[in-house]
Coordinates of C-alpha atoms and ligand atoms in Angstrom, one line a residue:
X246 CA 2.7 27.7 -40.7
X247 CA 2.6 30.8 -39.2
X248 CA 2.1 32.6 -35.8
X249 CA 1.3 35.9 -34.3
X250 CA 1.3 36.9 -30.7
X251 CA -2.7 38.4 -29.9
X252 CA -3.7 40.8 -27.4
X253 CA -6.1 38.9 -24.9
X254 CA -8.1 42.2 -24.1
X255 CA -7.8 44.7 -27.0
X256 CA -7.1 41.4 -30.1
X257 CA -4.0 43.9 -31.3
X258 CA -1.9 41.5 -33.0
X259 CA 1.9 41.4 -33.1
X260 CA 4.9 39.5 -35.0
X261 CA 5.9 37.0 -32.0
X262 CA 9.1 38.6 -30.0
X263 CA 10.2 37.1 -27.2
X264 CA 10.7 40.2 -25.5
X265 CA 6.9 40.9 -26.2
X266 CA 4.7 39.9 -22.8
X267 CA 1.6 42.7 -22.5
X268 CA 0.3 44.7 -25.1
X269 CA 0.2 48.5 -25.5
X270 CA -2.8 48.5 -23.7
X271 CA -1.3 47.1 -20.5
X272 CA -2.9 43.2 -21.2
X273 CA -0.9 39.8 -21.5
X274 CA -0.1 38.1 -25.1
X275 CA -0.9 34.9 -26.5
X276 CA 0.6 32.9 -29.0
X277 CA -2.1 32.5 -31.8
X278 CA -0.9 29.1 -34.5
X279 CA -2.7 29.5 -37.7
X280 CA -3.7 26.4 -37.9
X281 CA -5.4 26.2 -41.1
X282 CA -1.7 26.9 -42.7
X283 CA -1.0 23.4 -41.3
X284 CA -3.2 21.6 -44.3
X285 CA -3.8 18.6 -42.2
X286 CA -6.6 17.0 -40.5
X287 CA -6.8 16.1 -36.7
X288 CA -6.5 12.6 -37.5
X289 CA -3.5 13.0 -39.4
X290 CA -1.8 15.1 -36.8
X291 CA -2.6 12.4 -34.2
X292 CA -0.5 10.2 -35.9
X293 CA 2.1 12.4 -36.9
X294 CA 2.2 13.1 -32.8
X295 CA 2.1 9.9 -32.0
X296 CA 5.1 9.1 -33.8
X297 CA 7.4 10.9 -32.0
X298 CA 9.3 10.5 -28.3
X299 CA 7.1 11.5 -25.3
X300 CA 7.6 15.0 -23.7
X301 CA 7.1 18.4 -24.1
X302 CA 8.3 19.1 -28.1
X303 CA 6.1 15.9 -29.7
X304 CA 3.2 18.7 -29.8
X305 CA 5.6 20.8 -32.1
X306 CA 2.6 22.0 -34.7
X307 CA 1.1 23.6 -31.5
X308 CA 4.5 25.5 -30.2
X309 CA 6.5 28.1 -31.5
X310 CA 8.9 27.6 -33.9
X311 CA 12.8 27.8 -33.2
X312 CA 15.8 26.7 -35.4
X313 CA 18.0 24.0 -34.3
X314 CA 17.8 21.1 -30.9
X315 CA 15.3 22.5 -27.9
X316 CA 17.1 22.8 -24.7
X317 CA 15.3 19.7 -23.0
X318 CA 15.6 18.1 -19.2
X319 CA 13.8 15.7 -20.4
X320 CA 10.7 17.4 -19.6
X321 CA 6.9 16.3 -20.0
X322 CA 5.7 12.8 -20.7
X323 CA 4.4 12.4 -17.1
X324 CA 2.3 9.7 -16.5
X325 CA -1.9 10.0 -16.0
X326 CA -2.3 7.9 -12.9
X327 CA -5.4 6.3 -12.6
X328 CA -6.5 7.0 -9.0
X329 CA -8.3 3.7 -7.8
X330 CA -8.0 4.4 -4.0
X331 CA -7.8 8.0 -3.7
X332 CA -11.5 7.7 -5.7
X333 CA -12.8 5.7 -3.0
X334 CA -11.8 8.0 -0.2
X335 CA -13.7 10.6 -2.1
X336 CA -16.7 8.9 -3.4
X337 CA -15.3 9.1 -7.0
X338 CA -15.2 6.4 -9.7
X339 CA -12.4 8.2 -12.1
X340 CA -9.9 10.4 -10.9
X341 CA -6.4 10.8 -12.9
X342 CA -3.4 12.6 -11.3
X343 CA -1.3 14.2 -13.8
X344 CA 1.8 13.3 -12.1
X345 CA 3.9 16.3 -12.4
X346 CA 6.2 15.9 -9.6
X347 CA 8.5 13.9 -11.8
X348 CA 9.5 16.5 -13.9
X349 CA 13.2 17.1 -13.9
X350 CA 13.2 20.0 -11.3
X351 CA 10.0 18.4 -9.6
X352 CA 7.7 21.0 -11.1
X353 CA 4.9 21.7 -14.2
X354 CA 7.1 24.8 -15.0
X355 CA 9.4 23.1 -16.5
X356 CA 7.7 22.6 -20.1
X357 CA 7.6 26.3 -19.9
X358 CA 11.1 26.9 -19.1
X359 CA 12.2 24.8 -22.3
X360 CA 10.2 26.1 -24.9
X361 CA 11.0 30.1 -23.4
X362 CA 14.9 28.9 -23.2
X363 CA 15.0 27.6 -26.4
X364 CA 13.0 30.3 -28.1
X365 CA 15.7 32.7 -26.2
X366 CA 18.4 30.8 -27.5
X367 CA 17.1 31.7 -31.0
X368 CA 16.8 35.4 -30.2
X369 CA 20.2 35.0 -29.0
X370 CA 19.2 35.9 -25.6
X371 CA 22.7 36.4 -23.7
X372 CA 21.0 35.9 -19.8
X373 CA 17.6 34.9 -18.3
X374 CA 16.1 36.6 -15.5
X375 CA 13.0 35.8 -13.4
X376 CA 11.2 37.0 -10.4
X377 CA 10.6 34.1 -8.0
X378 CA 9.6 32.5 -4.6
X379 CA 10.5 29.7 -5.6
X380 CA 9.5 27.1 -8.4
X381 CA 10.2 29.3 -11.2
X382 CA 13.4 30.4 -9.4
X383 CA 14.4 26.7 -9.6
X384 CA 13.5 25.7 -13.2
X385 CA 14.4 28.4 -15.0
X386 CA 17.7 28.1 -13.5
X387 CA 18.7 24.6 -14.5
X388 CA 17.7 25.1 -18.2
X389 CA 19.7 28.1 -17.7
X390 CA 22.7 25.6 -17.3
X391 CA 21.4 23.5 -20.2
X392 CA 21.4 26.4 -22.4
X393 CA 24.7 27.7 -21.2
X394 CA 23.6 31.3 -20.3
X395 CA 23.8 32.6 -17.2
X396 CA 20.4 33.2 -15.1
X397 CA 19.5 36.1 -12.2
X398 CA 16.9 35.5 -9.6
X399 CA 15.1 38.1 -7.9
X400 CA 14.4 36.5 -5.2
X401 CA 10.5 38.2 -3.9
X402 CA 10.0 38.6 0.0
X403 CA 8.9 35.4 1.6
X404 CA 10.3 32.9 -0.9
X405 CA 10.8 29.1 -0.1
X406 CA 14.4 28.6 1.1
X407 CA 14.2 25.0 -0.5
X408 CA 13.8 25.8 -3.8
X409 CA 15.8 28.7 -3.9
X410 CA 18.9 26.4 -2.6
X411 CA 17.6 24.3 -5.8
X412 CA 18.2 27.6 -7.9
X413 CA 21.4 28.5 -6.3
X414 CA 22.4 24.4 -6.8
X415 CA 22.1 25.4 -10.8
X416 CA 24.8 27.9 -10.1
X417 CA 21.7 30.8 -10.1
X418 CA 22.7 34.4 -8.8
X419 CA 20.4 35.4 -6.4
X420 CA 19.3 38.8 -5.8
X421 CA 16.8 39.5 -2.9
X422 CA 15.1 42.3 -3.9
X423 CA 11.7 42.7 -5.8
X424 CA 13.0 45.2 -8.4
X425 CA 15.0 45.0 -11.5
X426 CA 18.4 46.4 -11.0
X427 CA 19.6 49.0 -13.7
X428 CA 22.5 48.6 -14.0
X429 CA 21.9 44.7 -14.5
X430 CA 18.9 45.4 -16.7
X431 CA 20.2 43.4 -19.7
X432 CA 18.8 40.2 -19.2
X433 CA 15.5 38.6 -20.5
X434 CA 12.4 38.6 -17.6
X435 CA 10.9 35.5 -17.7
X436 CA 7.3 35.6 -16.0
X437 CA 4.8 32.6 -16.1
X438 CA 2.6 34.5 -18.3
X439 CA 5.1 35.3 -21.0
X440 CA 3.0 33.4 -24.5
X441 CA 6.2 31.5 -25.4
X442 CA 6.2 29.8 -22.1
X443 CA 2.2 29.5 -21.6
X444 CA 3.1 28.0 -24.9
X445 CA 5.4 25.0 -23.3
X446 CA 2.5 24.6 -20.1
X447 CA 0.2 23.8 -22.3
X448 CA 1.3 20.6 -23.1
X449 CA 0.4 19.1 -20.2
X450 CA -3.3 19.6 -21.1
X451 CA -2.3 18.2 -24.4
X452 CA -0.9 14.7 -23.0
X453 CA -4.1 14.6 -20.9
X454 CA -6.0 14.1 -23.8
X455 CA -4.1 11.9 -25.8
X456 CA -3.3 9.4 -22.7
X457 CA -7.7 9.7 -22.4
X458 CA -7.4 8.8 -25.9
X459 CA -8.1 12.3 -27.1
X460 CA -11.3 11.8 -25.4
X461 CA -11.3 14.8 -23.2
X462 CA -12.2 14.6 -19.2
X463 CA -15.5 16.1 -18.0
X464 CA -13.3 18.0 -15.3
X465 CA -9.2 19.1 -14.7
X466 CA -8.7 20.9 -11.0
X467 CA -5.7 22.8 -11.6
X468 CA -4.1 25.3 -8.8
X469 CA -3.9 29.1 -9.7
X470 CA -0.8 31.6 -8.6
X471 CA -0.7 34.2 -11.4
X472 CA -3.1 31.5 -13.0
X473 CA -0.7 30.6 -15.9
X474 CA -1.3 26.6 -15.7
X475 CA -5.1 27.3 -15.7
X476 CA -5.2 29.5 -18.8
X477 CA -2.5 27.3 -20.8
X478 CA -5.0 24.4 -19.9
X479 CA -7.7 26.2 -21.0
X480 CA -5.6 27.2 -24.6
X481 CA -5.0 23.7 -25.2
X482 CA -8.7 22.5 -25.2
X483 CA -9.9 25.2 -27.5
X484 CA -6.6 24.8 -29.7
X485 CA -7.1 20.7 -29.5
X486 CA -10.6 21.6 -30.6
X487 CA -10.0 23.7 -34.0
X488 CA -7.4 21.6 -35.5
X489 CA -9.2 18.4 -34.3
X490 CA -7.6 16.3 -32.1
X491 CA -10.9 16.3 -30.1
X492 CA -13.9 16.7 -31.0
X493 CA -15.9 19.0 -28.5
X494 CA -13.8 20.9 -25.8
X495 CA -16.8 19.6 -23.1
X496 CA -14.3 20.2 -20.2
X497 CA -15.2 22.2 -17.0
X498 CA -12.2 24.1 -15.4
X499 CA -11.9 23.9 -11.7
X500 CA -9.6 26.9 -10.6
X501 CA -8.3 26.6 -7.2
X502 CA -6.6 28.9 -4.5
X503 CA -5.2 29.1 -1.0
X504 CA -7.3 31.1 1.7
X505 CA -5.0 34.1 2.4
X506 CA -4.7 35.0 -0.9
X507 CA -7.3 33.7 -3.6
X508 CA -8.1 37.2 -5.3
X509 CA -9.3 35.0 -8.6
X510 CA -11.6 33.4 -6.3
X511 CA -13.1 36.2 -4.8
X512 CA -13.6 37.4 -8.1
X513 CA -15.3 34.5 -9.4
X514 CA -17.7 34.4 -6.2
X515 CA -18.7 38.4 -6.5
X516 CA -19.4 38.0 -10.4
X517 CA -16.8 40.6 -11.3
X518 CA -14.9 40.1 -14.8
X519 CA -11.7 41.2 -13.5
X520 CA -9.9 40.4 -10.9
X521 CA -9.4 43.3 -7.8
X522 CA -5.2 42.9 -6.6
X523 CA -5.5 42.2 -2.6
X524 CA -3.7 44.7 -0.6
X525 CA -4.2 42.8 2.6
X526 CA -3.0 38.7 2.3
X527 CA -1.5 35.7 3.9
X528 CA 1.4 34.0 2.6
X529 CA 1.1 31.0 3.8
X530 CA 2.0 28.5 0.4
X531 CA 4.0 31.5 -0.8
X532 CA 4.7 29.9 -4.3
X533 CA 1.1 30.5 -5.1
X534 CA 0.5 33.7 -3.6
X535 CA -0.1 36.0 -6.1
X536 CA -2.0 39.1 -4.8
X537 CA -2.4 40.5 -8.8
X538 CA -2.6 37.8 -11.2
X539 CA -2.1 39.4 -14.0
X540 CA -4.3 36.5 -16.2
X541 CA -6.7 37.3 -13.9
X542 CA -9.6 38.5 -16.3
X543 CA -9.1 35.3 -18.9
X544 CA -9.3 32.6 -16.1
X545 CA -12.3 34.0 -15.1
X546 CA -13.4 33.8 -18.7
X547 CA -12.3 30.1 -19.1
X548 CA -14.0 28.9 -15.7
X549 CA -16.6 30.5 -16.8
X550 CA -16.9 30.0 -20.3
X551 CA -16.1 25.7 -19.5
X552 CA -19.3 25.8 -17.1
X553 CA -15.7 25.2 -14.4
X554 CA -15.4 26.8 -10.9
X555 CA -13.0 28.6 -8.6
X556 CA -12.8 27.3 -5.3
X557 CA -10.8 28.4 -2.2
X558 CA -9.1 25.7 -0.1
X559 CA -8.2 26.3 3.6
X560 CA -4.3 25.6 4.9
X561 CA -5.5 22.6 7.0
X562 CA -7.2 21.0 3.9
X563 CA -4.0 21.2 1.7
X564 CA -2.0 19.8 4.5
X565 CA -4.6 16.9 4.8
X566 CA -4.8 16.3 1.0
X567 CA -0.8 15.8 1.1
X568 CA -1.0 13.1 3.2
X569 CA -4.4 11.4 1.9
X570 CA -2.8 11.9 -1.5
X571 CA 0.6 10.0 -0.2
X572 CA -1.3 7.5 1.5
X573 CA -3.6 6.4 -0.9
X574 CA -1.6 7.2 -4.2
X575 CA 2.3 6.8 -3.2
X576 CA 2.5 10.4 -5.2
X577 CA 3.9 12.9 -2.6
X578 CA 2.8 16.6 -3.4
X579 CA 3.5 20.3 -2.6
X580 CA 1.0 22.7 -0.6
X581 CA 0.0 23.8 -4.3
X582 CA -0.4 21.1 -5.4
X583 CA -2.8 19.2 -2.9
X584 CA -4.7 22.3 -3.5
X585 CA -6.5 20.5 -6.2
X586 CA -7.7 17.3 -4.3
X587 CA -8.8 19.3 -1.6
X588 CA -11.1 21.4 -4.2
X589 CA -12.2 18.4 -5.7
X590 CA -13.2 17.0 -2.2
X591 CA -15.2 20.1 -1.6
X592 CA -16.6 20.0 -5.3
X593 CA -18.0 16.7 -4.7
X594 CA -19.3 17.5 -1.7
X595 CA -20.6 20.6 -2.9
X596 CA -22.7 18.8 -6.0
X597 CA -20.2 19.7 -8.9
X598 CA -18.7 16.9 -9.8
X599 CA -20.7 13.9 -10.5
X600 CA -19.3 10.4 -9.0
X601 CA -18.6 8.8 -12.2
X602 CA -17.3 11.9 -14.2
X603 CA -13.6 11.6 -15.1
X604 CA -12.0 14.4 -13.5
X605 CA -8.0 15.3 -13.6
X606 CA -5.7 16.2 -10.9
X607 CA -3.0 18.4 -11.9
X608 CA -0.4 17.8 -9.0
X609 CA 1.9 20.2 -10.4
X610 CA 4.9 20.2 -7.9
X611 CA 7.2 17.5 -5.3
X612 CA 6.7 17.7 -1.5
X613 CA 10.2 17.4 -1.7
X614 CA 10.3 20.7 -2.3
X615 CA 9.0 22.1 0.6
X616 CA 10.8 20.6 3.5
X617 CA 8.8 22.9 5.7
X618 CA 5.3 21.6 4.6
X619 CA 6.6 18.2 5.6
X620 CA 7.4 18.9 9.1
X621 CA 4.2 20.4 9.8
X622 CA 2.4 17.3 8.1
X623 CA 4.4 15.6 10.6
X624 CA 3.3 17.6 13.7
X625 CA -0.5 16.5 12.6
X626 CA -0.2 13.2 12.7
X627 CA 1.4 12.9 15.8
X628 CA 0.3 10.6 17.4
X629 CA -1.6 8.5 15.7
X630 CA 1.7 7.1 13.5
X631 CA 4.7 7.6 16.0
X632 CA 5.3 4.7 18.2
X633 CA 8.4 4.1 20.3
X634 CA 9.7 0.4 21.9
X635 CA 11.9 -1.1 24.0
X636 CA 14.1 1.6 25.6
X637 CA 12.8 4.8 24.5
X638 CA 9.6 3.2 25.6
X639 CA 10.8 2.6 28.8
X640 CA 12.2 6.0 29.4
X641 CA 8.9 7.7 28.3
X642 CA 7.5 5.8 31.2
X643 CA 9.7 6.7 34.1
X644 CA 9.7 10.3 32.9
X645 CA 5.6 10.1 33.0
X646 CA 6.0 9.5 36.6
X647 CA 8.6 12.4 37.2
X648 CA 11.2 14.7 35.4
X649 CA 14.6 13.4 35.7
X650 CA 18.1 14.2 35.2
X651 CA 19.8 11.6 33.1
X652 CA 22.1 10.3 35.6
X653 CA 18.7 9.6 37.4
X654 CA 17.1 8.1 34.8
X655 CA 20.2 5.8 34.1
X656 CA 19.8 4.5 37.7
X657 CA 16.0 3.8 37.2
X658 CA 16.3 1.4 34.3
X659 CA 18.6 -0.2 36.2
X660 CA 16.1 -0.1 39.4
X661 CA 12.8 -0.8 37.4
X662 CA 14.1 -2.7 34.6
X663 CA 17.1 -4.4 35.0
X664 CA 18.2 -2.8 32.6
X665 CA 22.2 -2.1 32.0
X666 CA 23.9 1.0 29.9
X667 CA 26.9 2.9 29.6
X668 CA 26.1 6.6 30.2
X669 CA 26.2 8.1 27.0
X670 CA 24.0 5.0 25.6
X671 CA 21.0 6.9 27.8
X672 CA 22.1 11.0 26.5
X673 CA 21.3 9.0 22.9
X674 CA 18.2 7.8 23.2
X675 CA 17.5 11.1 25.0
X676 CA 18.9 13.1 22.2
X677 CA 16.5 11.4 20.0
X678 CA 13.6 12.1 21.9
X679 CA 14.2 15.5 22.6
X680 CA 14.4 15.9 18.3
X681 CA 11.4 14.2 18.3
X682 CA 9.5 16.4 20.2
X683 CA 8.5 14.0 22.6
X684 CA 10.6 15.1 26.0
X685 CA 12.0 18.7 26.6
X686 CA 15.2 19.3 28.7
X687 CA 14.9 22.7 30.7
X688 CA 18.0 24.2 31.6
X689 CA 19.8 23.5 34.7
X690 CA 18.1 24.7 38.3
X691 CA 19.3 27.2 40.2
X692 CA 22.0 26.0 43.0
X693 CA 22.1 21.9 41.7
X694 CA 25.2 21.0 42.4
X695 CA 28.7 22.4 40.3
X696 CA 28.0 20.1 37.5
X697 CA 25.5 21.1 34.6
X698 CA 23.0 18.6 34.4
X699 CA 19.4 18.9 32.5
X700 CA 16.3 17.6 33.7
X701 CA 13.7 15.9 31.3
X702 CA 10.6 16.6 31.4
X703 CA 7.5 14.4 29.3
X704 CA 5.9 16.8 26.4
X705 CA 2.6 16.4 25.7
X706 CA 3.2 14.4 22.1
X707 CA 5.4 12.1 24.3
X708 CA 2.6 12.0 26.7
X709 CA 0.1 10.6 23.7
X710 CA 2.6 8.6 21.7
X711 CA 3.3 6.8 25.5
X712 CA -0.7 5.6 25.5
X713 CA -0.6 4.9 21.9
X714 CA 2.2 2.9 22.3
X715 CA 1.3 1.6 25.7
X716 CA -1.7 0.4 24.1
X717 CA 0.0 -1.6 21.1
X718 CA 2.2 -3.5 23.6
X719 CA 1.5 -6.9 23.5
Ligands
ZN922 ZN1 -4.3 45.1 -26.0

């Protein structure tokens, strides 16, 4: 079976080559299979896939084709959760998550990181190279390591100090800079749009339709950076489609971005058929801030051409989704992630998804990941889900009356409560509020005495969680 790598603007083909990404004419490649060199039916093929393990390389007729064992994590294979409670909360009889998180460096990228390593392998690639903020930083890395060749971040202004700590744990070497050194030039650049590694994302798609029993879903939100995910997606259905593993590609594609930054969004919304790079954006879920998605003009054809849309989320939304998602589903995602339930909320209320159409979440990434997303999930829900007891309660309450120094405050459980400590036994439990958020200890006053001592003061968290917890005493 052959393959040829196809301009997606101009239709100049090429021999497929690694190195090749764009076309003379400045567009990106993809990776065309010739399918009817394969000589079997959909049926047949649906067998054969069936047959082997779960992951990324059982769709093997659909990827390129390299000599010798891929360099697998143990990628793909993620489950298709079937979201009972999360439908209720949004009016909606069958939603699926594709559970991506629980990919081996907690992110979708990895089924495009093997099947680029691999095929870099072949070509007898000697290093890997990527520009990142994060995600791609971190998987591209630890196939690095797998593959025994040595990988070089560039690490782009603004990137998530998490995940690039994940890189640098798969012994990455980190460059901050947003240009290709020189001297260093000698590496192979791998970008999310390169075909061999739209190749590997596709599969995702793929397993949605064979765990639907290669019936597809009316709907897949998927969350668009450069908008790699949403164009491999949008390859698989049309690929599934000619060789027959389905038998109508009926799906819509919902594209979804981040306000700040959603340039594929405003191009969708203004009719255009290419997308405009933003000078002026916000970076607020820097992973999926891409000011000049370079798949720009094909999303827009596959949202379009699947009857999908684009939709832009606001940062309050995404953090919301997180925790409805966690809540309802036990499946904890990144900012870019959430995107997509906080689309499809607005999509439903919006008209465009009907309440018993099965639609697909692609939750492409771990909140783990993003250490910094938690704690402001956190700040939100204060105060609804912090309550303190005993103690801590205690001294939330004297403090409510007035600030106090702790030696005060030791005397006034003693006073109030009867209650008995050594010293340091009170500087804990004030410690702990204090990291809380809850109390705040201002430095010491002018002309108190020779010793340094801190007064405490009530914040106005501590203030609430005191009420809320007030209020739940029995
Ligand atoms: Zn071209």
């Amino acid at each position: 079976m052959k393959a040829w790598l196809k301009c997606t603007r101009c239709g100049r083909t090429y021999p497929p080559d690694i190195e090749l990404r764009l076309c003379e004419c400045g567009s990106p490649l993809i990776l065309i299979h010739e399918i009817e060199g394969l000589g079997i039916g959909g049926t047949e093929l649906k067998k054969i896939i069936g047959s082997r393990p779960p992951g990324v390389w059982r769709y093997l007729e659909l990827l390129p084709k390299a000599i010798g064992e891929p360099v697998s994590l143990g990628e793909g294979g993620t489950y298709l959760q079937r979201a009972e409670r999360l439908g209720r909360e949004l009016g909606l009889r069958n939603i699926y998550l594709k559970n991506e998180t629980v990919n081996p460096t907690g992110s979708f990228l990895d089924r495009g990181s093997t099947v680029e390593v691999t095929m870099a392998l072949h070509s007898k690639v000697r290093c890997l190279e990527c520009f990142s903020r994060g995600n791609l930083a971190a998987s591209l890395a630890a196939y690095a390591v797998k593959a025994g060749i040595p990988c070089r971040v560039y690490v782009l202004p603004g990137a998530e100090q998490a995940k690039i700590l994940q890189a640098l744990a798969y012994d990455a070497e980190l460059i901050y800079s947003s240009r290709r050194s020189d001297q260093l030039g000698d590496g192979h650049l791998v970008e999310p749009y390169n075909p061999f590694f739209l190749d590997g994302l596709k599969t995702s798609t793929l397993e949605i339709l064979e765990q639907l029993d290669w019936n597809p879903p009316d709907a897949i939100f998927i969350t668009m950076g450069t908008g790699s995910n949403l164009t491999a997606a949008w390859k698989a259905l049309s690929e599934a489609e000619s060789i027959g593993l389905i038998e109508e590609n009926s799906t819509r594609l919902y594209g979804v971005q981040a306000s700040g930054c959603a340039p594929i969004v405003e191009a969708f919304k203004r009719g255009l058929d290419e997308v405009e790079p933003k000078k002026d954006y916000k970076m607020i879920f820097p992973d999926i801030s891409e000011p000049n998605p370079i798949l720009g003009s094909i999303v827009l054809k596959a949202i379009r051409g699947s009857s999908g849309s684009a939709i832009m989320v606001g940062e309050d939304e995404i953090l919301k989704s997180i925790k409805l998602l966690a809540k309802t589903e036990g499946v904890l995602a990144e900012p870019a992630a959430a995107a997509s339930i906080a689309a499809l909320k607005i999509a439903v209320d919006d008209g465009l998804i009907d309440r018993s159409e099965r639609v697909v979440c692609m939750i492409t990434g771990s909140g783990l990941k993003d250490p910094a997303s938690m704690r402001e999930l956190f700040k939100l829900s204060y105060p609804k889900h912090v309550r303190v007891s005993g103690t801590k309660l205690k001294i939330l309450k004297l403090l409510s009356e007035r600030s106090m120094y702790g030696y005060e405050l030791w005397k006034s459980l003693k006073t109030a409560y009867g209650l008995e400590f050594k010293l340091p036994t009170i500087y804990q439990h004030l410690s702990e509020l204090l990291r809380m958020g809850l109390i705040v200890s201002k430095p010491p006053e002018k002309g108190f005495g020779r010793r340094m001592v801190r007064k405490y003061h009530l914040t106005e968290s501590g203030r609430r969680v005191l009420v809320e917890s007030l209020n739940r005493e029995p």
